[in-house]
């Protein structure tokens, strides 16, 4: 569906994008994760034809895409990071305005009703957008992007300034659209969102794509962690833990154990069985599965939130 080849974008001498290539298949939900300033919005703007790249190409359905190509442009819907809706218009008028821009004919009114319902704004449809909460505006921003029924939907930080309820609405709607066959590129600096939604993820940092793989492949390269404390830790229990296969055991103090392991669930079962056989009473237990934050830290040496 989307094929991005060696994209480069310079603003003055510094690149905002530097040799970015990746492909997204039809029907995929692809996540693009990276900290602020990484180049995500620049990339989305080039893919949807708002910006011209300095170098590189974008292919849509196998055809090279140029900004002037209205036909191909219609395949794309963009939910921009900066809200692109009119405060003076109502929700219904906003969707109608964009629908008319796209020249949607007789079924526009029906589409508007469907979209209003899908972003849960039917009961506020005729209120001025200026009176909306941040979450409602974000939902309308998503609704507006759907009016021409795009096949590829680009979402650029769609949950910025959004309350948890609206966030869930947006997640549900994005999942529903994907299930209906729409290809999605979901851009965010929140690793939890990308991890919850996207089976395949690209990680972008300092204008470069530094990783691009399925979630299990990205996470599978990193160890998980399991740590616990006990009132008393007999030597025999410790030595049995130390001989566990695929586990690295550390003892930060005489009552605590930290284990790095490739399979947290399996190691947890083994640890529980050893401790019960050795009659060791745990006083606390914590397990940590690897997440995209750890992947980013592993790749860059920095936390995603820095
Ligand atoms: N119009 C512009 N002029 C100059 N620099 C820009 C412009 N737009 C973005 N940049 C710079 O390009 C880099 C990437 O920005 P952006 O694509 O917005 O990142 P992200 O969306 O990941 O936060 C940043 O360093 C930003 O300051
Ligand atoms: Mg951005």
Coordinates of C-alpha atoms and ligand atoms in Angstrom, one line a residue:
X1 CA 0.0 0.0 0.0
X2 CA 2.7 2.5 1.1
X3 CA 6.4 2.3 0.2
X4 CA 8.7 5.0 1.4
X5 CA 12.2 5.0 -0.2
X6 CA 15.2 6.8 1.1
X7 CA 13.3 10.0 2.1
X8 CA 15.5 12.9 3.0
X9 CA 14.2 16.4 4.0
X10 CA 16.5 19.3 4.8
X11 CA 15.5 22.4 6.6
X12 CA 18.7 24.5 6.0
X13 CA 21.7 22.3 6.6
X14 CA 20.2 19.9 9.1
X15 CA 18.1 17.0 8.0
X16 CA 14.7 16.5 9.6
X17 CA 14.6 13.2 7.8
X18 CA 17.7 11.3 6.7
X19 CA 17.4 8.2 4.4
X20 CA 14.1 6.9 5.8
X21 CA 12.8 3.7 4.0
X22 CA 10.0 1.4 5.0
X23 CA 6.9 -0.3 3.6
X24 CA 3.4 -0.8 4.9
X25 CA 1.2 -3.6 3.5
X26 CA -2.5 -3.3 2.7
X27 CA -4.6 -3.7 5.8
X28 CA -1.7 -3.3 8.2
X29 CA -1.7 -1.1 11.3
X30 CA 1.9 0.2 11.4
X31 CA 3.2 2.2 14.3
X32 CA 5.8 5.0 14.0
X33 CA 7.3 5.7 17.4
X34 CA 9.8 8.4 18.2
X35 CA 10.5 11.3 20.6
X36 CA 9.5 14.9 19.9
X37 CA 11.6 16.4 17.1
X38 CA 12.5 12.9 15.7
X39 CA 10.9 13.7 12.3
X40 CA 7.5 12.0 12.5
X41 CA 5.4 15.0 11.4
X42 CA 7.8 15.8 8.6
X43 CA 7.5 12.2 7.4
X44 CA 3.7 12.2 7.6
X45 CA 3.5 15.5 5.8
X46 CA 5.6 14.2 2.9
X47 CA 3.6 10.9 2.7
X48 CA 0.3 12.8 2.4
X49 CA 1.7 15.3 -0.2
X50 CA 1.8 18.4 2.0
X51 CA 5.6 18.7 1.8
X52 CA 8.0 17.9 -0.9
X53 CA 11.0 15.8 0.1
X54 CA 14.5 16.9 -0.7
X55 CA 15.3 13.4 -1.9
X56 CA 13.5 10.1 -2.1
X57 CA 10.2 8.8 -3.2
X58 CA 6.8 7.7 -1.9
X59 CA 4.9 4.9 -3.7
X60 CA 1.2 4.3 -3.2
X61 CA -0.2 1.0 -4.5
X62 CA 3.0 0.6 -6.5
X63 CA 2.7 4.0 -8.2
X64 CA 5.1 6.9 -7.5
X65 CA 3.2 9.6 -5.7
X66 CA 3.6 13.3 -6.5
X67 CA 1.9 16.1 -4.7
X68 CA 0.0 17.1 -7.8
X69 CA -1.5 13.7 -8.3
X70 CA -5.1 14.2 -7.1
X71 CA -6.2 10.7 -7.8
X72 CA -3.5 9.1 -5.6
X73 CA -4.0 11.8 -3.0
X74 CA -7.6 10.8 -2.5
X75 CA -6.4 7.4 -1.2
X76 CA -4.9 9.1 1.8
X77 CA -6.5 10.5 4.9
X78 CA -4.5 12.5 7.4
X79 CA -5.3 13.3 11.0
X80 CA -2.7 16.1 11.5
X81 CA -1.0 16.8 14.8
X82 CA -2.1 20.4 14.7
X83 CA -5.9 20.3 14.7
X84 CA -7.3 21.1 11.3
X85 CA -10.9 22.0 12.0
X86 CA -12.8 25.3 12.1
X87 CA -13.7 26.6 15.5
X88 CA -16.6 28.7 14.2
X89 CA -18.3 25.8 12.5
X90 CA -20.2 23.0 14.1
X91 CA -19.1 19.4 14.0
X92 CA -21.5 18.6 11.2
X93 CA -20.5 21.7 9.3
X94 CA -16.8 20.9 9.6
X95 CA -17.3 17.4 8.1
X96 CA -19.6 18.8 5.4
X97 CA -17.0 21.5 4.5
X98 CA -14.3 18.9 3.9
X99 CA -16.7 16.6 2.1
X100 CA -17.6 19.4 -0.3
X101 CA -13.9 20.1 -0.9
X102 CA -13.5 16.5 -2.0
X103 CA -16.6 16.8 -4.2
X104 CA -18.6 14.1 -2.4
X105 CA -22.0 14.1 -4.0
X106 CA -25.4 12.9 -3.0
X107 CA -24.4 10.6 -0.2
X108 CA -22.5 13.3 1.8
X109 CA -25.3 13.8 4.4
X110 CA -25.5 10.1 5.1
X111 CA -21.7 9.9 5.4
X112 CA -21.7 12.8 7.8
X113 CA -24.2 11.1 10.1
X114 CA -22.2 7.9 10.0
X115 CA -19.0 9.6 10.9
X116 CA -20.6 11.7 13.7
X117 CA -21.8 8.4 15.2
X118 CA -18.5 6.7 14.8
X119 CA -16.6 9.4 16.7
X120 CA -19.4 9.7 19.2
X121 CA -20.3 13.3 18.4
X122 CA -23.9 12.9 17.2
X123 CA -25.4 14.6 20.3
X124 CA -23.1 17.6 19.9
X125 CA -23.2 17.7 16.1
X126 CA -24.7 21.2 15.8
X127 CA -22.6 22.9 18.5
X128 CA -19.8 25.2 17.6
X129 CA -16.5 23.4 17.7
X130 CA -15.1 26.2 19.8
X131 CA -17.2 24.9 22.7
X132 CA -15.6 21.4 22.5
X133 CA -13.2 19.8 24.9
X134 CA -9.7 18.8 23.6
X135 CA -10.9 15.2 23.3
X136 CA -14.0 16.1 21.3
X137 CA -11.9 18.2 18.9
X138 CA -9.5 15.3 18.4
X139 CA -12.4 13.0 17.6
X140 CA -13.8 15.5 15.1
X141 CA -10.3 15.9 13.6
X142 CA -10.4 12.1 13.0
X143 CA -13.9 12.2 11.7
X144 CA -13.0 14.9 9.1
X145 CA -10.2 12.8 7.8
X146 CA -12.6 10.0 6.9
X147 CA -15.1 11.9 4.8
X148 CA -13.6 10.9 1.4
X149 CA -13.2 7.3 2.6
X150 CA -9.4 7.0 2.4
X151 CA -7.7 3.6 2.1
X152 CA -4.6 4.8 3.9
X153 CA -5.1 6.7 7.1
X154 CA -2.2 8.6 8.7
X155 CA -2.6 9.6 12.3
X156 CA -0.1 12.0 13.7
X157 CA -0.2 12.1 17.5
X158 CA -4.0 11.8 17.5
X159 CA -4.3 11.7 21.3
X160 CA -2.5 15.0 22.1
X161 CA -4.4 16.9 24.8
X162 CA -7.0 14.2 25.1
X163 CA -8.9 12.8 28.2
X164 CA -8.8 9.0 28.8
X165 CA -12.4 8.5 27.6
X166 CA -11.7 10.3 24.3
X167 CA -8.5 8.3 24.0
X168 CA -10.4 5.1 24.2
X169 CA -12.9 6.3 21.6
X170 CA -10.1 7.1 19.3
X171 CA -8.4 3.7 19.9
X172 CA -11.7 1.9 19.3
X173 CA -12.4 3.8 16.1
X174 CA -8.9 3.2 14.8
X175 CA -9.2 -0.5 15.5
X176 CA -12.6 -0.6 13.8
X177 CA -11.3 1.2 10.7
X178 CA -8.4 -1.2 10.5
X179 CA -10.7 -4.1 10.9
X180 CA -12.7 -2.7 8.0
X181 CA -9.6 -2.9 5.8
X182 CA -8.1 0.6 6.1
X183 CA -4.4 0.7 6.2
X184 CA -3.1 2.7 9.2
X185 CA 0.1 4.5 10.1
X186 CA -0.1 5.5 13.7
X187 CA 2.4 8.1 14.8
X188 CA 3.1 8.8 18.5
X189 CA 5.7 9.5 21.1
X190 CA 3.7 7.4 23.6
X191 CA 5.2 3.9 23.5
X192 CA 2.1 2.5 25.4
X193 CA -0.2 3.6 22.5
X194 CA 2.0 2.1 19.8
X195 CA 2.5 -1.1 21.7
X196 CA -1.2 -1.5 22.4
X197 CA -2.3 -0.9 18.8
X198 CA 0.4 -1.8 16.3
X199 CA 1.6 -5.3 15.4
X200 CA 4.6 -3.8 13.5
X201 CA 6.6 -0.7 14.5
X202 CA 9.2 1.6 13.1
X203 CA 11.3 3.6 15.6
X204 CA 12.5 7.0 14.5
X205 CA 15.1 9.0 16.3
X206 CA 17.2 12.1 15.2
X207 CA 15.7 11.9 11.7
X208 CA 16.6 8.3 11.1
X209 CA 14.6 5.1 11.2
X210 CA 16.6 3.0 13.7
X211 CA 14.4 -0.1 13.9
X212 CA 11.5 -1.5 12.0
X213 CA 10.1 -4.9 12.9
X214 CA 7.2 -6.8 14.3
X215 CA 6.4 -6.1 18.0
X216 CA 7.4 -9.7 19.1
X217 CA 10.7 -9.4 17.2
X218 CA 11.5 -6.0 18.7
X219 CA 10.6 -7.1 22.2
X220 CA 12.0 -10.6 21.9
X221 CA 15.5 -9.3 21.6
X222 CA 15.4 -7.9 25.2
X223 CA 15.4 -9.8 28.5
X224 CA 12.5 -9.5 31.0
X225 CA 13.0 -9.0 34.7
X226 CA 11.7 -10.7 37.8
X227 CA 12.6 -9.6 41.3
X228 CA 11.4 -10.6 44.7
X229 CA 12.2 -10.3 48.4
X230 CA 11.9 -12.9 51.1
X231 CA 12.1 -12.9 54.9
X232 CA 14.9 -15.5 54.9
X233 CA 16.8 -16.8 51.9
X234 CA 18.5 -20.1 52.5
X235 CA 21.7 -20.8 50.5
X236 CA 20.2 -23.8 48.9
X237 CA 17.3 -21.9 47.4
X238 CA 19.7 -19.3 46.1
X239 CA 21.9 -21.9 44.4
X240 CA 18.9 -23.6 42.9
X241 CA 17.8 -20.2 41.5
X242 CA 21.3 -19.6 40.2
X243 CA 21.3 -22.8 38.2
X244 CA 18.0 -21.9 36.4
X245 CA 18.5 -22.1 32.6
X246 CA 18.3 -18.8 30.7
X247 CA 18.3 -16.7 33.9
X248 CA 20.9 -14.3 35.3
X249 CA 20.6 -14.0 39.0
X250 CA 21.8 -11.0 41.1
X251 CA 21.5 -10.5 44.9
X252 CA 21.3 -6.7 45.6
X253 CA 20.9 -7.5 49.3
X254 CA 20.6 -10.7 51.4
X255 CA 16.9 -10.7 51.2
X256 CA 16.3 -9.7 47.6
X257 CA 16.8 -11.4 44.3
X258 CA 16.8 -10.0 40.8
X259 CA 16.6 -12.2 37.8
X260 CA 17.1 -11.3 34.2
X261 CA 15.5 -13.9 31.9
X262 CA 14.4 -14.4 28.3
X263 CA 10.9 -15.8 29.3
X264 CA 9.4 -14.1 32.3
X265 CA 6.4 -16.4 32.6
X266 CA 8.3 -19.6 32.5
X267 CA 11.0 -18.3 34.9
X268 CA 8.3 -17.1 37.3
X269 CA 6.7 -20.6 37.4
X270 CA 10.2 -22.2 38.1
X271 CA 11.0 -19.6 40.8
X272 CA 7.7 -20.1 42.6
X273 CA 8.1 -23.9 42.5
X274 CA 11.7 -23.7 43.9
X275 CA 10.7 -21.3 46.7
X276 CA 7.7 -23.4 47.7
X277 CA 9.9 -26.5 47.8
X278 CA 12.5 -24.7 49.9
X279 CA 9.7 -23.2 52.1
X280 CA 10.8 -19.6 51.4
X281 CA 8.2 -17.0 52.1
X282 CA 8.1 -14.1 49.6
X283 CA 7.3 -10.6 50.9
X284 CA 7.2 -8.9 47.5
X285 CA 7.3 -9.8 43.9
X286 CA 7.6 -7.8 40.7
X287 CA 7.9 -8.9 37.1
X288 CA 8.7 -6.6 34.1
X289 CA 8.1 -7.7 30.5
X290 CA 10.2 -5.8 28.0
X291 CA 8.4 -2.9 26.3
X292 CA 9.1 -0.4 23.6
X293 CA 10.6 2.0 26.1
X294 CA 13.3 -0.6 26.8
X295 CA 13.8 -1.2 23.1
X296 CA 14.4 2.5 22.6
X297 CA 16.8 2.7 25.6
X298 CA 18.6 -0.3 24.3
X299 CA 19.0 1.2 20.8
X300 CA 19.9 4.8 21.7
X301 CA 21.1 4.8 25.3
X302 CA 18.4 7.4 26.1
X303 CA 14.9 7.2 27.5
X304 CA 12.1 7.9 25.1
X305 CA 10.8 10.7 27.4
X306 CA 14.1 12.6 27.7
Ligands
LIG1 N1 9.3 24.2 8.9 C1 10.4 23.9 9.6 N2 11.5 24.6 9.5 C2 12.7 24.3 10.1 N3 12.8 23.2 10.9 C3 11.7 22.4 11.0 C4 10.5 22.7 10.4 N4 9.6 21.7 10.7 C5 10.3 20.8 11.5 N5 11.5 21.2 11.7 C6 12.6 20.5 12.5 O1 12.7 19.2 12.0 C7 12.8 18.3 13.0 C8 11.7 17.2 13.0 O2 10.5 17.8 13.3 P1 9.1 17.0 13.3 O3 9.0 16.3 12.0 O4 8.0 18.0 13.7 O5 9.3 16.0 14.5 P2 8.3 15.2 15.4 O6 7.0 15.2 14.7 O7 8.8 13.8 15.4 O8 8.2 15.8 16.7 C9 12.9 19.0 14.3 O9 14.2 19.3 14.6 C10 12.2 20.3 13.9 O10 12.6 21.4 14.7
LIG2 MG1 5.1 15.7 15.3

